[in-house]
Coordinates of C-alpha atoms in Angstrom, one line a residue:
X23 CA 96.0 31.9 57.0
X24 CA 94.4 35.0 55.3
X25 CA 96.7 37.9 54.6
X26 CA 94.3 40.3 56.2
X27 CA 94.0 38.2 59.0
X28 CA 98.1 38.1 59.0
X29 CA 98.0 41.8 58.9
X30 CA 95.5 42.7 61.5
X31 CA 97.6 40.5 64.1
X32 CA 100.8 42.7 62.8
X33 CA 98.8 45.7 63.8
X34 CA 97.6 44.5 67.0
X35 CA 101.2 44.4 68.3
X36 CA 102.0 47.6 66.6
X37 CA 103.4 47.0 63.4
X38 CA 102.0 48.7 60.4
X39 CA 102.9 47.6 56.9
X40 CA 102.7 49.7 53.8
X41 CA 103.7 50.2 50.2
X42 CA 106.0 52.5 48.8
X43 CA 107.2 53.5 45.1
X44 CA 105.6 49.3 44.9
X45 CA 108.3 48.5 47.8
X46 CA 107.3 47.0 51.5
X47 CA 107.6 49.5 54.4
X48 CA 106.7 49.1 57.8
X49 CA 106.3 51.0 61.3
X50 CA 106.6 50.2 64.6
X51 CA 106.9 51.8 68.2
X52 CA 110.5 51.1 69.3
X53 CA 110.9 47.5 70.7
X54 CA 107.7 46.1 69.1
X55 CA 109.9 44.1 66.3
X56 CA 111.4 41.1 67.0
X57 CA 113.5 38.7 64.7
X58 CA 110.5 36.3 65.1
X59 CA 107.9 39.2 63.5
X60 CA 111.0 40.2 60.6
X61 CA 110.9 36.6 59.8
X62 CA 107.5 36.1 59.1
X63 CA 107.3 39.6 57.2
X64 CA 109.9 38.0 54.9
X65 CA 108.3 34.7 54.6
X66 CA 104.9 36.4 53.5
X67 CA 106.5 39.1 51.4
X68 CA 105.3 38.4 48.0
X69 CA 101.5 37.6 49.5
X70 CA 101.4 41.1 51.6
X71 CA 102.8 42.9 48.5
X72 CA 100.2 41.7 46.4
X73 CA 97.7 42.4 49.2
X74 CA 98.5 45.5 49.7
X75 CA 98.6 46.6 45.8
X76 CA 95.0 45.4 46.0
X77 CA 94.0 47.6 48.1
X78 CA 96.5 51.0 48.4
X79 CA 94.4 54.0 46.9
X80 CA 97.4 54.7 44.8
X81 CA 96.6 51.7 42.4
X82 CA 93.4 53.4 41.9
X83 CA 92.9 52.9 38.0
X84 CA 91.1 55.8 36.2
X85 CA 89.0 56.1 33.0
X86 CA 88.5 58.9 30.8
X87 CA 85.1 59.3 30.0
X88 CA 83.5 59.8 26.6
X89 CA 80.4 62.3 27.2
X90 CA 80.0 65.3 26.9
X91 CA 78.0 65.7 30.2
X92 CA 80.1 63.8 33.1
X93 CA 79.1 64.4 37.1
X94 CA 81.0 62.8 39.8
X95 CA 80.1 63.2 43.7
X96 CA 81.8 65.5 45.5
X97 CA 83.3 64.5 49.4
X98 CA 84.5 68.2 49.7
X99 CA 85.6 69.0 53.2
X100 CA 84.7 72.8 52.7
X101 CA 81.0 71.6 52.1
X102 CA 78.8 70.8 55.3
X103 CA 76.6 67.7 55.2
X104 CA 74.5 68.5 58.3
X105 CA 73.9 64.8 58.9
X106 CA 71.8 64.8 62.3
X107 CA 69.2 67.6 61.0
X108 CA 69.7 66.3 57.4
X109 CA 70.7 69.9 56.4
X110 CA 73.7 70.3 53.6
X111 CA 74.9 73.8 53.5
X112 CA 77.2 74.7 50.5
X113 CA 79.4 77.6 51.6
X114 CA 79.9 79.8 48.9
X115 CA 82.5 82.1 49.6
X116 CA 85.3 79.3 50.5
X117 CA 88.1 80.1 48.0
X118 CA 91.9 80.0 47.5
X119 CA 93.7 82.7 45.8
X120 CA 96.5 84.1 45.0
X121 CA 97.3 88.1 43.9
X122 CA 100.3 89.6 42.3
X123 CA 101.6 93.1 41.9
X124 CA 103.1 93.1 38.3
X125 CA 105.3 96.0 37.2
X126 CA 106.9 96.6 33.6
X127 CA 105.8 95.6 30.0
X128 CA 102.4 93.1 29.5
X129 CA 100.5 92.5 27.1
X130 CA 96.8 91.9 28.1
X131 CA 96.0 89.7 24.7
X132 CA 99.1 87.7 25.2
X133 CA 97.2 87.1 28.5
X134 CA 93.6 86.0 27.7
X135 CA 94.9 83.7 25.0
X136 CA 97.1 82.2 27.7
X137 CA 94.3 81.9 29.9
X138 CA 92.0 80.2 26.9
X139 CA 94.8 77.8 26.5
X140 CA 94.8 76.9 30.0
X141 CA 90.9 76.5 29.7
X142 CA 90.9 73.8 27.0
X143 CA 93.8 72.0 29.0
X144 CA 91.7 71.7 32.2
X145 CA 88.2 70.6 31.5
X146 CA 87.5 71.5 35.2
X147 CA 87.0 75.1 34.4
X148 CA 83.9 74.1 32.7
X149 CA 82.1 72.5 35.9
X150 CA 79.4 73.9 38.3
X151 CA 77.9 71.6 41.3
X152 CA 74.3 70.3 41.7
X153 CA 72.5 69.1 44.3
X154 CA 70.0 65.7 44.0
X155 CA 69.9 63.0 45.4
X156 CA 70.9 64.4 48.9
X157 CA 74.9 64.7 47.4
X158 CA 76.2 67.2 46.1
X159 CA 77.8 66.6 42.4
X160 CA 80.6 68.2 40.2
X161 CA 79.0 68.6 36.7
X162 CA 80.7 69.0 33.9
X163 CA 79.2 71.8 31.2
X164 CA 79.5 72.7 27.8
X165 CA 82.8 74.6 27.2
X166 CA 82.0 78.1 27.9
X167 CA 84.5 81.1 27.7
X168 CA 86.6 82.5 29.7
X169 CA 85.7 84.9 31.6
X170 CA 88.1 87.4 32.9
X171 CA 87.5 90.8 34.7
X172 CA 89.5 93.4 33.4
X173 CA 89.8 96.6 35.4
X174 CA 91.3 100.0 34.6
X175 CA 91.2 102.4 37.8
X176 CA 90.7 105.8 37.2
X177 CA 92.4 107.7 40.1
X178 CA 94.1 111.2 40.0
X179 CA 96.9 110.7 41.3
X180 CA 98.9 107.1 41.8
X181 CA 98.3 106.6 45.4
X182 CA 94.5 107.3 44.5
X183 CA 94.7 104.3 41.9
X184 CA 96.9 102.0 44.0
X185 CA 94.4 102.3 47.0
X186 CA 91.0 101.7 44.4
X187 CA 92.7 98.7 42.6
X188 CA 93.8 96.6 46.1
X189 CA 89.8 97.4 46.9
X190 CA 89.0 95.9 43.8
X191 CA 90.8 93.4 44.0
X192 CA 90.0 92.2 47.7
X193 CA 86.5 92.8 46.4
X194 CA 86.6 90.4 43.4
X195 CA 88.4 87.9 46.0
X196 CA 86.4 87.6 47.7
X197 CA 82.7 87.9 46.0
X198 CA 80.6 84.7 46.4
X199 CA 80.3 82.1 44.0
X200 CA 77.3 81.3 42.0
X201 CA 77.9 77.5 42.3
X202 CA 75.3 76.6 40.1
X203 CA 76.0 78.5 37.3
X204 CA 79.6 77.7 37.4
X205 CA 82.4 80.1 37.0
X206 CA 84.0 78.3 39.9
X207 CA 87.5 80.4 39.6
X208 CA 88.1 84.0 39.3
X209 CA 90.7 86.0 37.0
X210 CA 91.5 89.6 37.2
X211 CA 93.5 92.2 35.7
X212 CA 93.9 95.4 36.9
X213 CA 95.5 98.1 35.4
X214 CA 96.9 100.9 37.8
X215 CA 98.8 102.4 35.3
X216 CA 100.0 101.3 31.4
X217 CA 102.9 99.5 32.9
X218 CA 101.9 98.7 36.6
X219 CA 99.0 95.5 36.9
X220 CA 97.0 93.5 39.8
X221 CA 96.8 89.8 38.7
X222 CA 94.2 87.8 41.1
X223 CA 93.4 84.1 40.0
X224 CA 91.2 82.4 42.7
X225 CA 89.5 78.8 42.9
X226 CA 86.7 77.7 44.8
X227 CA 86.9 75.2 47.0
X228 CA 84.9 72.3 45.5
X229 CA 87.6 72.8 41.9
X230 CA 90.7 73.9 43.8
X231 CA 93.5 73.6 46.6
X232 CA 96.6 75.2 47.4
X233 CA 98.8 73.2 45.5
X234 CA 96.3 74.0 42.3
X235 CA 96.2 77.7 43.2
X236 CA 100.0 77.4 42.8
X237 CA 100.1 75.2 39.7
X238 CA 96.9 77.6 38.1
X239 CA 99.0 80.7 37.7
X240 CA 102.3 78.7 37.1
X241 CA 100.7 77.0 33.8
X242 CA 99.1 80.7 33.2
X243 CA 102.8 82.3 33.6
X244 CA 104.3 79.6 31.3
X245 CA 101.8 79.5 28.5
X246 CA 101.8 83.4 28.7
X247 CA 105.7 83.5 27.9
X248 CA 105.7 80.5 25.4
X249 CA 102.9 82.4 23.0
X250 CA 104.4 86.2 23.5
X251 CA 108.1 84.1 22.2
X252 CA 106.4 81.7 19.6
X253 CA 107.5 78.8 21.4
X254 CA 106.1 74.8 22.4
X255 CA 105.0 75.4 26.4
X256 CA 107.1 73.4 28.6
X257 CA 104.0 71.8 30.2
X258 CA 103.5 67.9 31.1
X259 CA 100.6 66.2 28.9
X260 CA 97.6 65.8 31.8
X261 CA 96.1 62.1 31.3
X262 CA 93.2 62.6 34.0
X263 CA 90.6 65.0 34.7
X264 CA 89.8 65.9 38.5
X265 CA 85.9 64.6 37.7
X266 CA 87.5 61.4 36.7
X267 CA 89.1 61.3 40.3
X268 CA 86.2 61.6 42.5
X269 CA 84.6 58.8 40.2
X270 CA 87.1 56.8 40.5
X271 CA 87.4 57.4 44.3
X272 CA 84.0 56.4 45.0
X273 CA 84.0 53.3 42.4
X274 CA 87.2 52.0 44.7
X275 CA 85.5 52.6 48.1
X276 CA 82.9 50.0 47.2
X277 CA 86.3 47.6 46.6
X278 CA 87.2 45.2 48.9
X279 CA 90.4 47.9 49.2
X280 CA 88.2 50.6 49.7
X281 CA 86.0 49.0 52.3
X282 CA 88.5 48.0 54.3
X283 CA 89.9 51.3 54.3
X284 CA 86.8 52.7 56.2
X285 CA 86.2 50.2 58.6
X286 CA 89.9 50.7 59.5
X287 CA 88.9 54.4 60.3
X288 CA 85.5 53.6 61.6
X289 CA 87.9 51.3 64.5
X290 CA 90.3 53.8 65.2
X291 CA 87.4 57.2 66.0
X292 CA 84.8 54.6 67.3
X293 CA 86.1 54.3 70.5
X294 CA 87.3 57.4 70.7
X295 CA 84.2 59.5 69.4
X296 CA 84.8 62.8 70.7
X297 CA 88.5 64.9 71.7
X298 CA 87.4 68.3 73.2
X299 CA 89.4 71.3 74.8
X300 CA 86.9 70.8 78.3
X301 CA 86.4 67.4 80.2
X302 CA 83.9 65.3 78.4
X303 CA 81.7 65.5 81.8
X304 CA 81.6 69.0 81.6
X305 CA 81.0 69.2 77.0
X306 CA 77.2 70.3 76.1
X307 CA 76.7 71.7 72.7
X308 CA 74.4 74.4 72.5
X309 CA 71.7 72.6 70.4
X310 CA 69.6 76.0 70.3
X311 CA 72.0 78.5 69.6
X312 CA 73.0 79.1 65.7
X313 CA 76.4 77.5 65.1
X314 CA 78.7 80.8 64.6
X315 CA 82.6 80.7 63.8
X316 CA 84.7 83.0 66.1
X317 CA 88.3 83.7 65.8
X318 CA 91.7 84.1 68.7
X319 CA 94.5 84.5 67.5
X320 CA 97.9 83.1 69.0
X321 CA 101.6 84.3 67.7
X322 CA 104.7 82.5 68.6
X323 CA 108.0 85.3 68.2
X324 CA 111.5 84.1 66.1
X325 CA 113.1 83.1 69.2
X326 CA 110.7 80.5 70.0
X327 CA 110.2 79.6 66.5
X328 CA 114.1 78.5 66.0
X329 CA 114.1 76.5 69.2
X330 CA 111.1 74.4 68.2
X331 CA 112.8 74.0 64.7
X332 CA 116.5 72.8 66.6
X333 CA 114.0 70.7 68.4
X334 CA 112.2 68.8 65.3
X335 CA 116.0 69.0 64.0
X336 CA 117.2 67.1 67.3
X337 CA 114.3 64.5 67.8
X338 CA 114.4 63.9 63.5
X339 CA 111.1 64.5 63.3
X340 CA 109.1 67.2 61.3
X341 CA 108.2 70.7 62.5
X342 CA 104.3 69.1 62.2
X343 CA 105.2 66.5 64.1
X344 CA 106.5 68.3 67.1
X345 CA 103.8 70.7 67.0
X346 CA 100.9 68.8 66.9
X347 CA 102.6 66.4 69.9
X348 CA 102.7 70.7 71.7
X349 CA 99.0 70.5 71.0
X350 CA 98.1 67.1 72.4
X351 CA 99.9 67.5 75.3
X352 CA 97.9 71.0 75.9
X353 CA 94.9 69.2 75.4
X354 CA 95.7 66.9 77.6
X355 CA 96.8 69.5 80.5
X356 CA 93.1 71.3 79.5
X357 CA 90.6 67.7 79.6
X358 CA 92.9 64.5 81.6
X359 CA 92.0 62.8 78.2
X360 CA 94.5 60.6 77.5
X361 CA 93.5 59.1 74.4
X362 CA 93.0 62.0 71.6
X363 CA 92.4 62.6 68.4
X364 CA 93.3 65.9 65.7
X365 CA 92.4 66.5 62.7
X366 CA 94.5 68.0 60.2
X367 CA 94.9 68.4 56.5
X368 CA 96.3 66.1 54.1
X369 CA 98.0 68.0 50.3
X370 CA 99.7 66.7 47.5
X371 CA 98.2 64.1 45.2
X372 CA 97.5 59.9 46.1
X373 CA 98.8 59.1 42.4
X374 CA 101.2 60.0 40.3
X375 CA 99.2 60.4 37.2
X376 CA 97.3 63.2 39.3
X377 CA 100.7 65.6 39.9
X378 CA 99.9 68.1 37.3
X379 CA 95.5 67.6 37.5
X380 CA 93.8 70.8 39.4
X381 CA 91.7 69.9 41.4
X382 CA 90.7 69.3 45.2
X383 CA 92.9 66.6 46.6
X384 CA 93.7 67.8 50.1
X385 CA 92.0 65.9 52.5
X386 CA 91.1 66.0 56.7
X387 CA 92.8 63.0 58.4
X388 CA 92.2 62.0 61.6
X389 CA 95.5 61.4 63.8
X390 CA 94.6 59.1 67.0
X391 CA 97.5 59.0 69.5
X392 CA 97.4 57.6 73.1
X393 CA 99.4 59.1 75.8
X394 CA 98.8 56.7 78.2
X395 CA 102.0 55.6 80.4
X396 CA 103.2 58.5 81.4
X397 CA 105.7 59.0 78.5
X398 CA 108.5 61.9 78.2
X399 CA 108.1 64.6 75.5
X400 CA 110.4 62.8 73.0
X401 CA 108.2 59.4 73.4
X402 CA 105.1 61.5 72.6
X403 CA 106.6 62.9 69.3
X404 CA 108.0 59.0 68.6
X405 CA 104.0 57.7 69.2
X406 CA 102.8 60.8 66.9
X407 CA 105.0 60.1 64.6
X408 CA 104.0 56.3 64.2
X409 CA 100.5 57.2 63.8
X410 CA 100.6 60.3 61.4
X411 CA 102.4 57.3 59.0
X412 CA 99.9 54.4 59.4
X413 CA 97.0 57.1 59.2
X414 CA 98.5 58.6 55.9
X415 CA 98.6 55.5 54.4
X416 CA 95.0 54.4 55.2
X417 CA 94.3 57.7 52.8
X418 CA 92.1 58.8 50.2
X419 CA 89.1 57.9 52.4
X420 CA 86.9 61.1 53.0
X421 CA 86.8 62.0 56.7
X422 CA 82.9 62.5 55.9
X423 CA 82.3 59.2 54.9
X424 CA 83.7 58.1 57.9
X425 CA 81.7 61.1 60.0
X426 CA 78.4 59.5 58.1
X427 CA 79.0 55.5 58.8
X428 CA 79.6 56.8 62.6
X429 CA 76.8 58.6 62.4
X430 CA 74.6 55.3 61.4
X431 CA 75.9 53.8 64.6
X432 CA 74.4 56.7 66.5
X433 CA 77.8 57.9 66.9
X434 CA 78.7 61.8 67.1
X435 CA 82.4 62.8 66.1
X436 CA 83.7 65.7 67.2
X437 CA 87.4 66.9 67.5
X438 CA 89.8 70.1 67.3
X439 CA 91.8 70.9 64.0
X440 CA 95.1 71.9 63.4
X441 CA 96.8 72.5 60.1
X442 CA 100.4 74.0 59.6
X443 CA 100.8 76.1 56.0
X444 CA 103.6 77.1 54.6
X445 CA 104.3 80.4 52.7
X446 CA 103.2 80.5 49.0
X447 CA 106.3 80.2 47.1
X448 CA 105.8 80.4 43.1
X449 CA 108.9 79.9 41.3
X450 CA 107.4 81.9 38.2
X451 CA 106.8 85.0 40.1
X452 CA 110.5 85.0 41.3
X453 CA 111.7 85.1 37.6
X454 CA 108.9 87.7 36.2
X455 CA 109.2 90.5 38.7
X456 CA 105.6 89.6 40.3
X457 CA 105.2 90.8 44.3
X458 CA 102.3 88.4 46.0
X459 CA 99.7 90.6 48.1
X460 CA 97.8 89.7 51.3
X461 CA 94.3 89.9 51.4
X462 CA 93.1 88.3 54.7
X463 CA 89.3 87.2 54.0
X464 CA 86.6 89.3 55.7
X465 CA 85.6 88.3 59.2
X466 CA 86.5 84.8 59.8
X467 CA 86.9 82.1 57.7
X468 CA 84.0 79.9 56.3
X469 CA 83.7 76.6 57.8
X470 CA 86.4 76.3 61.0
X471 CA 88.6 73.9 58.6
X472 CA 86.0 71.4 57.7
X473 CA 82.5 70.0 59.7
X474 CA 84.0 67.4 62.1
X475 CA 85.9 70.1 63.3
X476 CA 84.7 71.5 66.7
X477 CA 87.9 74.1 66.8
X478 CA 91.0 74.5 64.4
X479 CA 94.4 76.2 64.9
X480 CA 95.9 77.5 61.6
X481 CA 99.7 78.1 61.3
X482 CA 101.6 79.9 59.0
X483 CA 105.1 80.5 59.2
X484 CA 107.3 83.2 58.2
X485 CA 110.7 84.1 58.9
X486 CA 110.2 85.9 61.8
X487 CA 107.6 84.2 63.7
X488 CA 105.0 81.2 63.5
X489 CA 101.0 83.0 63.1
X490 CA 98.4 81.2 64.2
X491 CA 94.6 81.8 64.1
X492 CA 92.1 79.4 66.6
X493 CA 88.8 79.0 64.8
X494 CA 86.3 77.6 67.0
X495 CA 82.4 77.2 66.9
X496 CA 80.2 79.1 69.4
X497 CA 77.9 76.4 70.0
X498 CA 80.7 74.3 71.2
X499 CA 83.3 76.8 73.1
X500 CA 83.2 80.3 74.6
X501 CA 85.8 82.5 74.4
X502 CA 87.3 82.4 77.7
X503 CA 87.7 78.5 77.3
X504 CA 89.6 79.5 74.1
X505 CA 91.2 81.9 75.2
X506 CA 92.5 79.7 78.2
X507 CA 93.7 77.0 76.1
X508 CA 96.0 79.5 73.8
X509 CA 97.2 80.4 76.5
X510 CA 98.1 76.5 77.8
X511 CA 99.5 75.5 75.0
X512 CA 102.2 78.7 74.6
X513 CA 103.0 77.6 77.8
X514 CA 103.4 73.9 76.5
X515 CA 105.7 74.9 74.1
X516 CA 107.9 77.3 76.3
X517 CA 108.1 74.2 78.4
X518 CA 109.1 71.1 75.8
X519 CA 111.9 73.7 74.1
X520 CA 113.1 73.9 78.2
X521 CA 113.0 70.2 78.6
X522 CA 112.4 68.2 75.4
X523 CA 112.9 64.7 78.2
X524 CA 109.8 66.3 80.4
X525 CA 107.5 63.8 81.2
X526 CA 103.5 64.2 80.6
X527 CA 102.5 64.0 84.3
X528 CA 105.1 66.8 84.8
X529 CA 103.3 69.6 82.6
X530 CA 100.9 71.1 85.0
X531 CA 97.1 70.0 84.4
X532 CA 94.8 73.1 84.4
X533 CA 92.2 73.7 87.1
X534 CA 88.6 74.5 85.1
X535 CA 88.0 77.4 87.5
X536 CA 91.8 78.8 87.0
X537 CA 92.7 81.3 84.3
X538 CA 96.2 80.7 83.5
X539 CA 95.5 83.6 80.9

């Protein structure tokens, strides 16, 4: 018997196998394995193993190239490909960034030479995108320099210069990109006063993530201390580019691997197209009006906050985990939909070799769960759970390649977001006296968390309270519908923390003509 065909029937009766650090793992809802399932697992070890290695994304093998002039596609999330009007829209203003508040002694050549010596480490710096061939591409350019903007405020007094140099730097943040050209990141220095400085570093989204925001003004922060003490930097050798990535990426998707990886995807949204915050009978997008992005915005106080942590704590499963179960369950109570799928982001890097490469690795994936049967609270986290693992490790596939085979088959997919982030945490600015600053983007954020998306919730936690922000398109939902649904799933959350064994049926379904706002 084939060992695909061995482990399709293992995942028809729930069991997912998967590779990790080269060892077997597997997954199942509780009760699916038997001794007689264990058994063969161990009899076809050494086949599956080899199977899997075949086709796990991890194994990917990359090549260096030797030109000077190297393009690679791009399967961006944060760039819309508009496939039923055959429309691609590059957003320009989608950025990360990060901005410090830098006090004492610094020396501004120290600086540009540390930033030149990160330029010639990452090649990426030197890219712009084009468009042909209806794709968009990551180009690489002739090495250019490094351009840095380098500010001295001129205010009267102190308070004068503090308030001009945040407005400069919000406004350098947050100016578009000339995509084209290049110049996808942004560096700024400031100078309030000869011993008080703004740094801003910021990447666009088609170069950079979080985690490479991070790592950018780490590497900056090291290499600036190793040249002002004469020292070797204390940086790890980078064997891959980021262009060599996406080349590589779309080499393996036309694998065996690589295929198989979509048309597992292409199964799991196919027959469920379309999750949506109203019942399907009553969904009609708006094909006439202009898609706009509005935003509602939901907060969740320290009390609350704890008990959903004691929760996550108690059930052993992450604070993700618990929350996005919170979210089903409210879409659920909003639609009677019992089979649904969310979308959420994916950071970190599928390969080893790839830990200290900048680039844009974080990816949408698609987590399909059915709530079917009536289960308790704790059931629902144990059946998210299952599927977040066996969806992360059918990853690096672009959610708009799958969006685009769909969309062959006549097939529209559309579903809500949800992403939780963490609080930036740089381990350099901790030793070198740095204070990060806020500056929330202007209006509402390009691109409601990638085009498949038809609405996303954003959390960020701090110490006193979860944030969150609901991003949702105006051709899809109004505002009271929005509105309503914040407003279902605080409840939903104030009612798992009282009863974690609560069944599904038990949460109150909503009534479309009720406000429960």
């Amino acid at each position: 018997m084939q060992i695909k065909k061995v482990l399709d029937d293992f995942r028809i009766k729930g069991v997912h196998l998967y590779l990790k650090d080269g060892e077997l793992g597997y997954s199942a809802k509780k009760g699916v394995i038997t001794r007689e399932i264990l058994e063969s697992i161990k009899e076809k070890k050494t086949d599956i193993i080899n199977h899997l290695k075949l086709s796990d994304p991890s194994c990917i093998k990359f090549k260096m190239s030797s030109t000077s002039k190297v393009r690679a596609k791009l399967s961006n999330r944060f760039l819309w490909k508009d496939y039923s009007n055959g429309k691609m829209i590059v957003t320009t203003a989608n950025a990360t960034h990060l901005v410090f508040r830098k006090q004492g002694e610094f020396y501004t050549n120290t600086y540009n030479k540390a930033i030149i010596a990160l330029f010639r480490r990452h090649e990426i710096f030197n890219c712009a995108i084009e468009k042909s061939e209806g794709d968009l591409w990551l180009t690489h350019r002739s090495n250019q320099n490094a351009k840095i903007d380098e500010i001295v405020v001129k205010g009267q007094t102190l308070e004068q210069r503090e308030k001009e140099a945040m407005t400069i730097a919000n406004d350098l943040i947050w100016k578009e990109y000339n995509l084209e050209e290049g110049q996808l990141y942004r560096i700024s220095l400031i100078r309030i006063t000869p011993s008080d400085y703004i740094l801003g570093v910021g990447l666009h989204h088609a170069i950079g993530d979080m985690v490479s925001i991070n790592m950018f003004f780490h590497e900056i922060m090291v290499l600036y201390y190793a040249i002002l003490t004469s020292t070797p930097p204390r940086l790890h050798p980078i064997k891959y580019r980021y262009i060599d990535y996406l080349a590589s990426l779309e080499t393996w998707s036309t694998t065996p691997g690589g295929i198989e990886y979509l048309n597992y995807w292409k199964d799991q949204l196919r027959s469920t197209p379309v999750t949506c915050l109203k019942p399907l009978e009553h969904l009609s997008i708006n094909k006439l009006s202009r898609e706009e992005i509005f935003e509602e915005r939901i907060e969740i106080d320290s009390y609350v906050n704890e008990n959903i942590k004691k929760m996550a704590k108690g059930l052993k499963k992450t604070l993700f985990c618990v929350m996005l179960s919170m979210y089903k369950i409210a879409i659920w109570r909003m639609t009677g939909q019992e089979n649904l799928v969310v979308v959420s982001l994916q950071t970190g890097r599928p390969n080893n070799d790839l830990m200290n490469v900048i680039g844009d690795f974080a990816m949408e994936i698609a987590y399909k769960t059915d709530l079917s049967g009536n289960p308790d609270f704790k059931e629902i986290t144990e059946r998210v759970a299952h599927k977040m693992s066996e969806a992360q490790s059918h990853q690096p596939i672009p959610l708009d390649w799958v969006r685009k085979a769909l969309h062959e088959e006549g097939i529209s997919f559309i579903a809500p977001g949800m992403s939780a982030l963490p609080e930036n945490d740089i381990e350099t600015a901790k030793k070198t006296n740095i204070k990060p600053l806020r500056f929330p983007p202007p209006g509402v954020r390009h691109g409601c968390h990638g085009f498949p998306v038809s609405c996303a919730i954003e959390f960020r936690e701090s110490p006193d309270s979860i944030v969150g922000s609901m991003i949702y398109r105006t051709d899809v939902y109004d505002k009271s519908t929005i509105k309503k649904f914040l407003g279902v799933f605080k409840e939903t959350i104030y009612d798992a923390i009282k009863n974690p064994r609560k069944k599904l049926y038990e949460f109150v379904k909503c009534n479309q003509e009720d406000s429960i706002i």
